[in-house]
């Protein structure tokens, strides 16, 4: 997206060059400048709030198979990691489908009950790994 | 073939170690149920419950109407399905195993077919725990295979000394390719031809699963679970008991490397594997009541 200063400079150039209209777009925005009028693209919807995944028990964190990495889409219900207690693994499953925005614990890190372990940005689409 | 996978499946479910399970080596395989059952999938698994991928060595509750599908695993040859209570086929000669060659035991003495309905025994005391599992043994055992090879430990066999020095060196140092001549009885390997130092006549002797024989062709042959009971080819080595599960996961095209170990090392490896299963059994009982074990 352009800064306010860049837009002002663009308007000034458009006027100086007697350009009737300038239209610039990005992935999710559109800016159209006409002398005397400005049409902005529809307001961008507020980004979804990240959902925090909390540990449902205690244990040492073990990455998932295949490993879930920040930036990747995880479907609802997919294990993004495990809690290892003794020889047993329990899954930490995504409560909602979305993009894994952060893993908050590292491999073999001791995790307590209720501790945040990951954040997921809901929505998005699955993509090939 | 992969006895460790079967043991881990039974341990995860609280079954006796000898409870019968299903060995799957033809994929894909789809399993449904008429009653809710606690099911474990172990071994070289690529399992999906209603389309959702399951981690390896995993326990889940299979409800009527749900599909458990096993697809061809990316590594390994065989997956194992165990059920709480075990597959309750009759005991034949003290075993529930299928002897396909002789048509004995198991389910009507044959391999499974589409539509077969298998009986399940009474489940052991259930804590209600489900959706949990264990790390695959390759992650937890001290001796692991490199990604491109199957590493198998072997003790020298009784006739190790009758082979040429070059043949002995080749056996321990070369890579060996599992040929297409492989089944439950044995698998033939291809590589350097192994030759005897001089022509040797041997009386037939007892052999066991794991024995590595070398027939006149010079290609070593590993006896597997349905091994012959006797044979007359020289025995170059014996795959240690703790690595028979690895051999059971080899498929044609797998490259094998042999590692020479002593009998004491073989026993230590067997004990380590036994302890792994015991710890799994203990921890399932110990932790199954903790929060997070039930969904």
CSV table of C-alpha atoms in Angstrom, one decimal:
chain,number,residue,atom,x,y,z
A,1,UNK,CA,0.0,0.0,0.0
A,2,UNK,CA,1.2,3.6,-0.7
A,3,UNK,CA,1.9,6.0,2.1
A,4,UNK,CA,-0.1,9.2,2.4
A,5,UNK,CA,3.0,11.2,1.3
A,6,UNK,CA,3.4,9.1,-1.8
A,7,UNK,CA,-0.3,9.6,-2.7
A,8,UNK,CA,0.1,13.3,-2.3
A,9,UNK,CA,3.1,13.3,-4.6
A,10,UNK,CA,1.2,11.2,-7.1
A,11,UNK,CA,-1.7,13.6,-7.1
A,12,UNK,CA,0.6,16.5,-7.6
A,13,UNK,CA,2.4,14.8,-10.6
A,14,UNK,CA,-1.0,13.8,-12.1
A,15,UNK,CA,-2.2,17.4,-11.9
A,16,UNK,CA,1.1,18.8,-13.3
A,17,UNK,CA,0.9,16.3,-16.2
A,18,UNK,CA,-2.8,16.9,-16.8
A,19,UNK,CA,-3.5,13.2,-16.4
A,20,UNK,CA,-7.2,12.5,-16.3
A,21,UNK,CA,-7.1,9.5,-14.0
A,22,UNK,CA,-4.6,7.2,-12.3
A,23,UNK,CA,-5.5,3.7,-11.1
A,24,UNK,CA,-3.2,1.6,-9.0
A,25,UNK,CA,-4.0,-1.7,-7.5
A,26,UNK,CA,-2.4,-4.3,-5.2
A,27,UNK,CA,-3.4,-7.8,-4.2
A,28,UNK,CA,-6.3,-6.5,-2.1
A,29,UNK,CA,-6.6,-2.8,-2.7
A,30,UNK,CA,-7.4,-0.4,-5.5
A,31,UNK,CA,-6.6,3.3,-5.6
A,32,UNK,CA,-8.2,5.5,-8.4
A,33,UNK,CA,-7.3,9.2,-8.6
A,34,UNK,CA,-9.2,11.7,-10.7
A,35,UNK,CA,-8.9,15.5,-10.6
A,36,UNK,CA,-11.0,16.8,-7.8
A,37,UNK,CA,-12.2,13.4,-6.7
A,38,UNK,CA,-10.7,10.3,-5.0
A,39,UNK,CA,-12.3,6.9,-5.1
A,40,UNK,CA,-10.8,4.4,-2.7
A,41,UNK,CA,-11.3,0.7,-2.9
A,42,UNK,CA,-13.8,-0.8,-0.5
A,43,UNK,CA,-12.5,-0.7,3.1
A,44,UNK,CA,-10.2,-3.6,3.8
A,45,UNK,CA,-11.8,-6.0,6.2
A,46,UNK,CA,-10.2,-6.1,9.6
A,47,UNK,CA,-7.6,-8.9,9.7
A,48,UNK,CA,-8.7,-11.9,11.7
A,49,UNK,CA,-7.4,-12.1,15.2
A,50,UNK,CA,-4.9,-14.9,15.8
A,51,UNK,CA,-6.2,-17.9,17.8
A,52,UNK,CA,-3.9,-19.1,20.5
A,53,UNK,CA,-3.5,-22.8,21.0
A,54,UNK,CA,-3.0,-23.7,24.7
A,55,UNK,CA,-1.4,-27.0,26.0
A,56,UNK,CA,-4.0,-29.5,27.0
A,57,UNK,CA,-1.6,-31.2,29.4
A,58,UNK,CA,2.0,-31.1,30.3
A,59,UNK,CA,5.0,-32.7,28.6
A,60,UNK,CA,7.9,-31.9,26.2
A,61,UNK,CA,7.0,-30.5,22.9
A,62,UNK,CA,7.6,-32.7,19.9
A,63,UNK,CA,7.2,-31.5,16.3
A,64,UNK,CA,4.4,-32.9,14.2
A,65,UNK,CA,4.8,-35.3,11.2
A,66,UNK,CA,5.1,-33.7,8.8
A,67,UNK,CA,6.4,-30.7,10.6
A,68,UNK,CA,4.1,-27.8,10.7
A,69,UNK,CA,6.0,-24.6,10.0
A,70,UNK,CA,5.0,-21.0,10.6
A,71,UNK,CA,3.4,-19.6,7.4
A,72,UNK,CA,1.9,-22.9,6.4
A,73,UNK,CA,-1.8,-23.7,6.3
A,74,UNK,CA,-3.0,-26.1,8.9
A,75,UNK,CA,-6.5,-27.6,8.5
A,76,UNK,CA,-8.8,-27.8,11.6
A,77,UNK,CA,-8.0,-30.8,13.7
A,78,UNK,CA,-4.4,-31.3,12.3
A,79,UNK,CA,-1.7,-31.9,14.9
A,80,UNK,CA,0.7,-29.0,14.9
A,81,UNK,CA,2.8,-30.8,17.5
A,82,UNK,CA,2.8,-33.3,20.3
A,83,UNK,CA,3.3,-33.3,24.0
A,84,UNK,CA,5.6,-36.2,25.1
A,85,UNK,CA,5.0,-37.6,28.5
A,86,UNK,CA,7.2,-40.6,29.2
A,87,UNK,CA,6.8,-42.7,26.1
A,88,UNK,CA,3.4,-41.3,25.1
A,89,UNK,CA,2.6,-38.6,22.7
A,90,UNK,CA,-0.5,-36.5,22.8
A,91,UNK,CA,-1.5,-34.2,19.9
A,92,UNK,CA,-1.9,-30.5,20.0
A,93,UNK,CA,-4.5,-30.0,17.4
A,94,UNK,CA,-5.5,-26.8,15.5
A,95,UNK,CA,-8.8,-25.6,16.8
A,96,UNK,CA,-9.5,-23.8,13.6
A,97,UNK,CA,-8.1,-24.1,10.1
A,98,UNK,CA,-5.7,-21.3,9.2
A,99,UNK,CA,-2.1,-20.2,8.8
A,100,UNK,CA,0.2,-21.2,11.5
A,101,UNK,CA,1.6,-17.8,12.5
A,102,UNK,CA,3.9,-18.8,15.3
A,103,UNK,CA,5.1,-21.8,17.3
A,104,UNK,CA,5.7,-20.5,20.8
A,105,UNK,CA,7.7,-23.4,22.1
A,106,UNK,CA,10.7,-25.3,20.8
A,107,UNK,CA,11.4,-29.0,20.3
A,108,UNK,CA,11.9,-30.8,23.6
A,109,UNK,CA,10.9,-27.7,25.6
A,110,UNK,CA,8.9,-28.5,28.8
A,111,UNK,CA,5.4,-27.2,28.4
A,112,UNK,CA,3.0,-26.8,31.3
A,113,UNK,CA,-0.8,-27.2,31.3
A,114,UNK,CA,-2.5,-24.2,29.7
A,115,UNK,CA,0.7,-22.7,28.3
A,116,UNK,CA,0.3,-21.1,24.9
A,117,UNK,CA,2.1,-23.2,22.3
A,118,UNK,CA,1.1,-21.7,19.0
A,119,UNK,CA,-0.9,-19.0,17.3
A,120,UNK,CA,-3.0,-19.6,14.2
A,121,UNK,CA,-4.5,-17.0,11.9
A,122,UNK,CA,-7.9,-18.3,10.9
A,123,UNK,CA,-8.9,-18.6,7.3
A,124,UNK,CA,-6.9,-18.9,4.2
A,125,UNK,CA,-6.7,-21.8,1.9
A,126,UNK,CA,-4.7,-25.0,2.0
A,127,UNK,CA,-1.8,-25.1,-0.5
A,128,UNK,CA,0.5,-27.8,-1.7
A,129,UNK,CA,3.4,-28.5,0.7
B,1,UNK,CA,7.4,-59.6,9.9
B,2,UNK,CA,7.8,-56.4,12.0
B,3,UNK,CA,7.3,-57.9,15.4
B,4,UNK,CA,8.2,-54.6,17.1
B,5,UNK,CA,5.3,-52.8,15.4
B,6,UNK,CA,2.9,-55.5,16.5
B,7,UNK,CA,4.2,-55.3,20.1
B,8,UNK,CA,4.0,-51.5,20.1
B,9,UNK,CA,0.4,-51.6,18.8
B,10,UNK,CA,-0.6,-54.1,21.5
B,11,UNK,CA,1.2,-52.1,24.2
B,12,UNK,CA,-0.6,-48.9,23.2
B,13,UNK,CA,-3.9,-50.6,23.6
B,14,UNK,CA,-3.2,-52.5,26.8
B,15,UNK,CA,-3.5,-55.8,24.9
B,16,UNK,CA,-1.4,-58.9,25.8
B,17,UNK,CA,1.8,-58.9,23.8
B,18,UNK,CA,0.7,-61.9,21.8
B,19,UNK,CA,-2.7,-60.5,20.8
B,20,UNK,CA,-3.3,-60.9,17.1
B,21,UNK,CA,-3.4,-58.0,14.7
B,22,UNK,CA,-3.5,-57.4,11.0
B,23,UNK,CA,-0.4,-57.2,8.9
B,24,UNK,CA,-0.9,-55.0,5.8
B,25,UNK,CA,1.4,-55.2,2.9
B,26,UNK,CA,-1.1,-54.6,0.0
B,27,UNK,CA,-2.2,-51.0,-0.3
B,28,UNK,CA,-4.5,-49.2,-0.1
B,29,UNK,CA,-6.5,-51.0,2.6
B,30,UNK,CA,-9.8,-49.7,3.9
B,31,UNK,CA,-11.1,-50.8,7.3
B,32,UNK,CA,-14.6,-50.1,8.8
B,33,UNK,CA,-16.2,-51.4,11.9
B,34,UNK,CA,-19.7,-52.4,13.1
B,35,UNK,CA,-18.9,-51.4,16.7
B,36,UNK,CA,-16.7,-48.7,18.2
B,37,UNK,CA,-13.2,-50.0,18.7
B,38,UNK,CA,-10.0,-48.6,19.9
B,39,UNK,CA,-7.5,-49.2,17.1
B,40,UNK,CA,-3.7,-48.6,16.7
B,41,UNK,CA,-1.8,-48.3,13.5
B,42,UNK,CA,1.9,-49.0,13.7
B,43,UNK,CA,4.8,-50.0,11.5
B,44,UNK,CA,5.3,-48.3,8.1
B,45,UNK,CA,2.0,-46.5,8.2
B,46,UNK,CA,0.4,-43.9,6.0
B,47,UNK,CA,-3.0,-43.9,7.7
B,48,UNK,CA,-6.0,-41.7,7.3
B,49,UNK,CA,-9.1,-41.5,9.4
B,50,UNK,CA,-12.0,-40.1,7.4
B,51,UNK,CA,-9.3,-38.4,5.2
B,52,UNK,CA,-7.4,-36.9,8.0
B,53,UNK,CA,-3.8,-38.1,8.2
B,54,UNK,CA,-2.8,-39.9,11.4
B,55,UNK,CA,0.7,-39.7,12.9
B,56,UNK,CA,2.7,-42.9,12.9
B,57,UNK,CA,2.2,-45.3,15.9
B,58,UNK,CA,-1.2,-43.9,16.7
B,59,UNK,CA,-4.3,-44.9,18.6
B,60,UNK,CA,-7.7,-43.7,17.6
B,61,UNK,CA,-11.3,-44.6,18.2
B,62,UNK,CA,-12.9,-46.1,15.1
B,63,UNK,CA,-16.6,-45.6,15.0
B,64,UNK,CA,-19.1,-47.3,12.7
B,65,UNK,CA,-19.4,-45.3,9.6
B,66,UNK,CA,-15.8,-44.1,9.8
B,67,UNK,CA,-13.1,-45.1,7.3
B,68,UNK,CA,-9.6,-46.1,8.3
B,69,UNK,CA,-7.5,-46.1,5.1
B,70,UNK,CA,-3.9,-47.2,4.9
B,71,UNK,CA,-2.1,-46.0,1.8
B,72,UNK,CA,1.3,-47.2,0.6
B,73,UNK,CA,3.9,-45.9,3.0
B,74,UNK,CA,6.7,-43.8,1.6
B,75,UNK,CA,9.3,-45.9,3.5
B,76,UNK,CA,9.0,-49.5,4.7
B,77,UNK,CA,6.8,-52.3,3.5
B,78,UNK,CA,4.2,-53.2,6.2
B,79,UNK,CA,1.7,-51.5,8.4
B,80,UNK,CA,0.0,-53.1,11.4
B,81,UNK,CA,-3.5,-52.7,12.7
B,82,UNK,CA,-4.2,-53.8,16.3
B,83,UNK,CA,-7.5,-53.6,18.0
B,84,UNK,CA,-8.2,-53.4,21.8
B,85,UNK,CA,-9.1,-57.0,22.6
B,86,UNK,CA,-7.1,-58.4,19.7
B,87,UNK,CA,-8.4,-60.1,16.5
B,88,UNK,CA,-10.1,-63.1,18.1
B,89,UNK,CA,-9.4,-65.8,15.6
B,90,UNK,CA,-9.1,-69.4,17.0
B,91,UNK,CA,-5.9,-70.6,18.4
B,92,UNK,CA,-4.3,-73.2,16.0
B,93,UNK,CA,-1.3,-75.1,17.4
B,94,UNK,CA,-1.0,-72.3,20.0
B,95,UNK,CA,-1.0,-69.4,17.6
B,96,UNK,CA,-3.4,-67.0,15.9
B,97,UNK,CA,-1.0,-66.3,13.1
B,98,UNK,CA,-1.8,-67.2,9.5
B,99,UNK,CA,0.3,-69.8,7.8
B,100,UNK,CA,-0.6,-69.0,4.3
B,101,UNK,CA,1.7,-71.7,2.8
B,102,UNK,CA,-0.2,-74.4,4.6
B,103,UNK,CA,-3.5,-72.7,4.8
B,104,UNK,CA,-3.5,-72.9,8.6
B,105,UNK,CA,-4.6,-70.5,11.4
B,106,UNK,CA,-5.5,-66.9,11.2
B,107,UNK,CA,-8.7,-66.1,9.3
B,108,UNK,CA,-9.6,-69.3,7.6
B,109,UNK,CA,-6.0,-70.0,6.9
B,110,UNK,CA,-5.8,-67.4,4.1
B,111,UNK,CA,-5.1,-63.8,3.4
B,112,UNK,CA,-7.9,-61.2,3.9
B,113,UNK,CA,-10.3,-60.3,1.1
B,114,UNK,CA,-12.8,-57.6,0.5
B,115,UNK,CA,-15.8,-58.0,2.8
B,116,UNK,CA,-14.1,-60.2,5.5
B,117,UNK,CA,-15.6,-59.6,8.9
B,118,UNK,CA,-13.1,-60.2,11.7
B,119,UNK,CA,-14.0,-61.1,15.3
B,120,UNK,CA,-12.6,-58.9,18.1
B,121,UNK,CA,-12.0,-60.1,21.6
B,122,UNK,CA,-13.1,-58.4,24.8
B,123,UNK,CA,-11.2,-55.1,25.2
B,124,UNK,CA,-8.9,-54.8,28.2
B,125,UNK,CA,-9.9,-52.3,30.9
B,126,UNK,CA,-10.3,-49.1,29.1
B,127,UNK,CA,-9.5,-45.7,30.5
B,128,UNK,CA,-11.3,-44.0,27.6
B,129,UNK,CA,-8.0,-42.7,26.4
B,130,UNK,CA,-7.7,-42.2,22.7
B,131,UNK,CA,-6.0,-40.0,20.1
B,132,UNK,CA,-2.5,-40.6,21.4
B,133,UNK,CA,0.6,-42.5,20.3
B,134,UNK,CA,4.3,-43.1,20.6
B,135,UNK,CA,7.4,-42.0,18.8
B,136,UNK,CA,8.4,-44.4,16.0
B,137,UNK,CA,11.1,-46.8,17.2
B,138,UNK,CA,13.6,-45.4,14.7
B,139,UNK,CA,13.4,-42.1,16.7
B,140,UNK,CA,13.9,-43.6,20.1
B,141,UNK,CA,16.2,-46.6,19.7
B,142,UNK,CA,19.9,-45.9,19.9
B,143,UNK,CA,20.7,-47.6,16.6
B,144,UNK,CA,19.0,-46.0,13.7
B,145,UNK,CA,19.2,-46.2,9.9
B,146,UNK,CA,20.4,-43.5,7.6
B,147,UNK,CA,17.7,-42.2,5.3
B,148,UNK,CA,18.9,-43.9,2.2
B,149,UNK,CA,19.8,-47.3,3.6
B,150,UNK,CA,18.5,-50.0,5.9
B,151,UNK,CA,21.2,-50.6,8.5
B,152,UNK,CA,21.0,-54.1,10.0
B,153,UNK,CA,23.3,-55.6,12.7
B,154,UNK,CA,24.6,-59.1,12.2
B,155,UNK,CA,26.7,-61.5,14.2
B,156,UNK,CA,29.1,-63.7,12.2
B,157,UNK,CA,27.6,-67.1,11.4
B,158,UNK,CA,29.0,-70.5,12.1
B,159,UNK,CA,30.5,-70.8,8.5
B,160,UNK,CA,31.8,-67.2,8.3
B,161,UNK,CA,35.3,-68.5,8.1
B,162,UNK,CA,34.7,-70.7,5.0
B,163,UNK,CA,34.3,-67.7,2.8
B,164,UNK,CA,37.2,-65.9,1.0
B,165,UNK,CA,38.6,-62.9,2.7
B,166,UNK,CA,37.3,-60.8,-0.2
B,167,UNK,CA,33.8,-62.2,0.3
B,168,UNK,CA,33.9,-61.6,4.0
B,169,UNK,CA,35.0,-58.0,3.4
B,170,UNK,CA,32.3,-57.4,0.7
B,171,UNK,CA,29.6,-58.7,3.0
B,172,UNK,CA,30.4,-56.2,5.7
B,173,UNK,CA,31.5,-53.3,3.6
B,174,UNK,CA,29.3,-53.3,0.5
B,175,UNK,CA,25.7,-52.2,0.0
B,176,UNK,CA,23.2,-54.9,-0.8
B,177,UNK,CA,20.1,-54.6,-2.8
B,178,UNK,CA,16.9,-56.4,-1.8
B,179,UNK,CA,15.9,-58.3,-5.0
B,180,UNK,CA,12.4,-59.1,-6.1
B,181,UNK,CA,12.9,-62.6,-4.8
B,182,UNK,CA,11.6,-61.8,-1.4
B,183,UNK,CA,8.6,-63.1,0.6
B,184,UNK,CA,7.8,-64.0,4.2
B,185,UNK,CA,10.2,-66.9,4.1
B,186,UNK,CA,13.3,-65.0,3.0
B,187,UNK,CA,14.8,-62.4,0.8
B,188,UNK,CA,17.6,-62.7,-1.6
B,189,UNK,CA,20.1,-59.8,-1.9
B,190,UNK,CA,22.1,-58.8,-4.9
B,191,UNK,CA,25.6,-57.4,-5.0
B,192,UNK,CA,29.1,-58.8,-5.0
B,193,UNK,CA,29.0,-62.6,-5.6
B,194,UNK,CA,30.3,-64.2,-2.4
B,195,UNK,CA,32.5,-67.2,-2.9
B,196,UNK,CA,33.9,-69.9,-0.6
B,197,UNK,CA,37.6,-70.3,0.0
B,198,UNK,CA,37.4,-73.9,-1.2
B,199,UNK,CA,34.5,-76.2,-2.1
B,200,UNK,CA,32.8,-77.2,1.1
B,201,UNK,CA,30.2,-79.9,1.7
B,202,UNK,CA,28.0,-79.2,4.7
B,203,UNK,CA,25.5,-81.3,6.4
B,204,UNK,CA,22.0,-79.8,6.7
B,205,UNK,CA,21.6,-78.0,10.0
B,206,UNK,CA,19.0,-76.1,11.9
B,207,UNK,CA,18.3,-72.5,10.8
B,208,UNK,CA,16.3,-69.8,12.3
B,209,UNK,CA,14.8,-66.4,11.2
B,210,UNK,CA,17.7,-64.1,10.7
B,211,UNK,CA,20.2,-66.6,9.4
B,212,UNK,CA,22.1,-65.3,6.3
B,213,UNK,CA,22.8,-68.2,4.0
B,214,UNK,CA,24.8,-68.1,0.8
B,215,UNK,CA,23.7,-70.6,-1.8
B,216,UNK,CA,26.0,-71.5,-4.7
B,217,UNK,CA,24.8,-68.5,-6.7
B,218,UNK,CA,26.8,-66.3,-4.3
B,219,UNK,CA,23.8,-64.1,-3.5
B,220,UNK,CA,23.1,-63.9,0.3
B,221,UNK,CA,19.7,-64.9,1.4
B,222,UNK,CA,18.2,-63.7,4.8
B,223,UNK,CA,15.8,-66.1,6.4
B,224,UNK,CA,12.7,-64.2,7.6
B,225,UNK,CA,9.7,-65.0,9.8
B,226,UNK,CA,8.5,-68.0,7.9
B,227,UNK,CA,12.1,-69.4,7.7
B,228,UNK,CA,13.0,-72.9,6.8
B,229,UNK,CA,13.7,-75.0,9.8
B,230,UNK,CA,16.8,-76.6,8.2
B,231,UNK,CA,19.2,-75.9,5.4
B,232,UNK,CA,22.6,-76.9,4.1
B,233,UNK,CA,24.0,-73.6,2.7
B,234,UNK,CA,26.8,-72.0,4.6
B,235,UNK,CA,25.6,-69.5,7.2
B,236,UNK,CA,27.7,-66.4,6.8
B,237,UNK,CA,25.9,-64.4,9.5
B,238,UNK,CA,22.8,-64.0,11.6
B,239,UNK,CA,20.7,-60.9,11.8
B,240,UNK,CA,20.3,-60.0,15.4
B,241,UNK,CA,16.9,-60.5,16.9
B,242,UNK,CA,16.5,-56.7,17.7
B,243,UNK,CA,16.9,-55.9,14.0
B,244,UNK,CA,14.5,-58.5,12.5
B,245,UNK,CA,11.8,-55.8,12.5
B,246,UNK,CA,13.9,-53.7,10.2
B,247,UNK,CA,14.5,-56.6,7.9
B,248,UNK,CA,10.7,-57.1,7.9
B,249,UNK,CA,10.2,-53.6,6.6
B,250,UNK,CA,12.6,-54.0,3.6
B,251,UNK,CA,11.1,-54.1,0.2
B,252,UNK,CA,12.5,-54.8,-3.2
B,253,UNK,CA,14.9,-52.1,-4.1
B,254,UNK,CA,15.9,-51.3,-0.5
B,255,UNK,CA,19.6,-50.9,0.0
B,256,UNK,CA,20.9,-52.7,3.0
B,257,UNK,CA,24.2,-52.3,4.9
B,258,UNK,CA,25.3,-54.8,7.5
B,259,UNK,CA,27.0,-53.9,10.7
B,260,UNK,CA,29.1,-56.5,12.5
B,261,UNK,CA,28.3,-56.8,16.2
B,262,UNK,CA,29.1,-59.2,19.1
B,263,UNK,CA,26.7,-61.5,20.8
B,264,UNK,CA,26.8,-59.2,23.9
B,265,UNK,CA,25.8,-56.2,21.7
B,266,UNK,CA,23.0,-58.2,20.2
B,267,UNK,CA,21.6,-59.1,23.6
B,268,UNK,CA,21.9,-55.4,24.7
B,269,UNK,CA,20.0,-54.3,21.6
B,270,UNK,CA,17.3,-56.9,22.3
B,271,UNK,CA,17.0,-55.7,25.9
B,272,UNK,CA,16.8,-52.1,24.8
B,273,UNK,CA,13.9,-53.0,22.5
B,274,UNK,CA,12.2,-55.0,25.2
B,275,UNK,CA,12.5,-52.0,27.6
B,276,UNK,CA,11.0,-49.7,24.9
B,277,UNK,CA,7.9,-51.7,24.7
B,278,UNK,CA,7.7,-52.2,28.5
B,279,UNK,CA,8.0,-48.4,29.0
B,280,UNK,CA,5.2,-47.8,26.5
B,281,UNK,CA,3.0,-50.3,28.2
B,282,UNK,CA,3.8,-48.7,31.6
B,283,UNK,CA,3.3,-45.2,30.5
B,284,UNK,CA,-0.1,-45.9,28.7
B,285,UNK,CA,-1.3,-47.2,32.1
B,286,UNK,CA,0.3,-44.4,34.0
B,287,UNK,CA,-0.6,-41.3,32.0
B,288,UNK,CA,-3.9,-42.4,30.3
B,289,UNK,CA,-5.9,-40.6,33.0
B,290,UNK,CA,-4.2,-37.3,32.6
B,291,UNK,CA,-5.9,-34.3,31.1
B,292,UNK,CA,-5.6,-34.2,27.3
B,293,UNK,CA,-5.8,-37.9,26.8
B,294,UNK,CA,-9.5,-38.0,26.0
B,295,UNK,CA,-11.1,-35.8,23.4
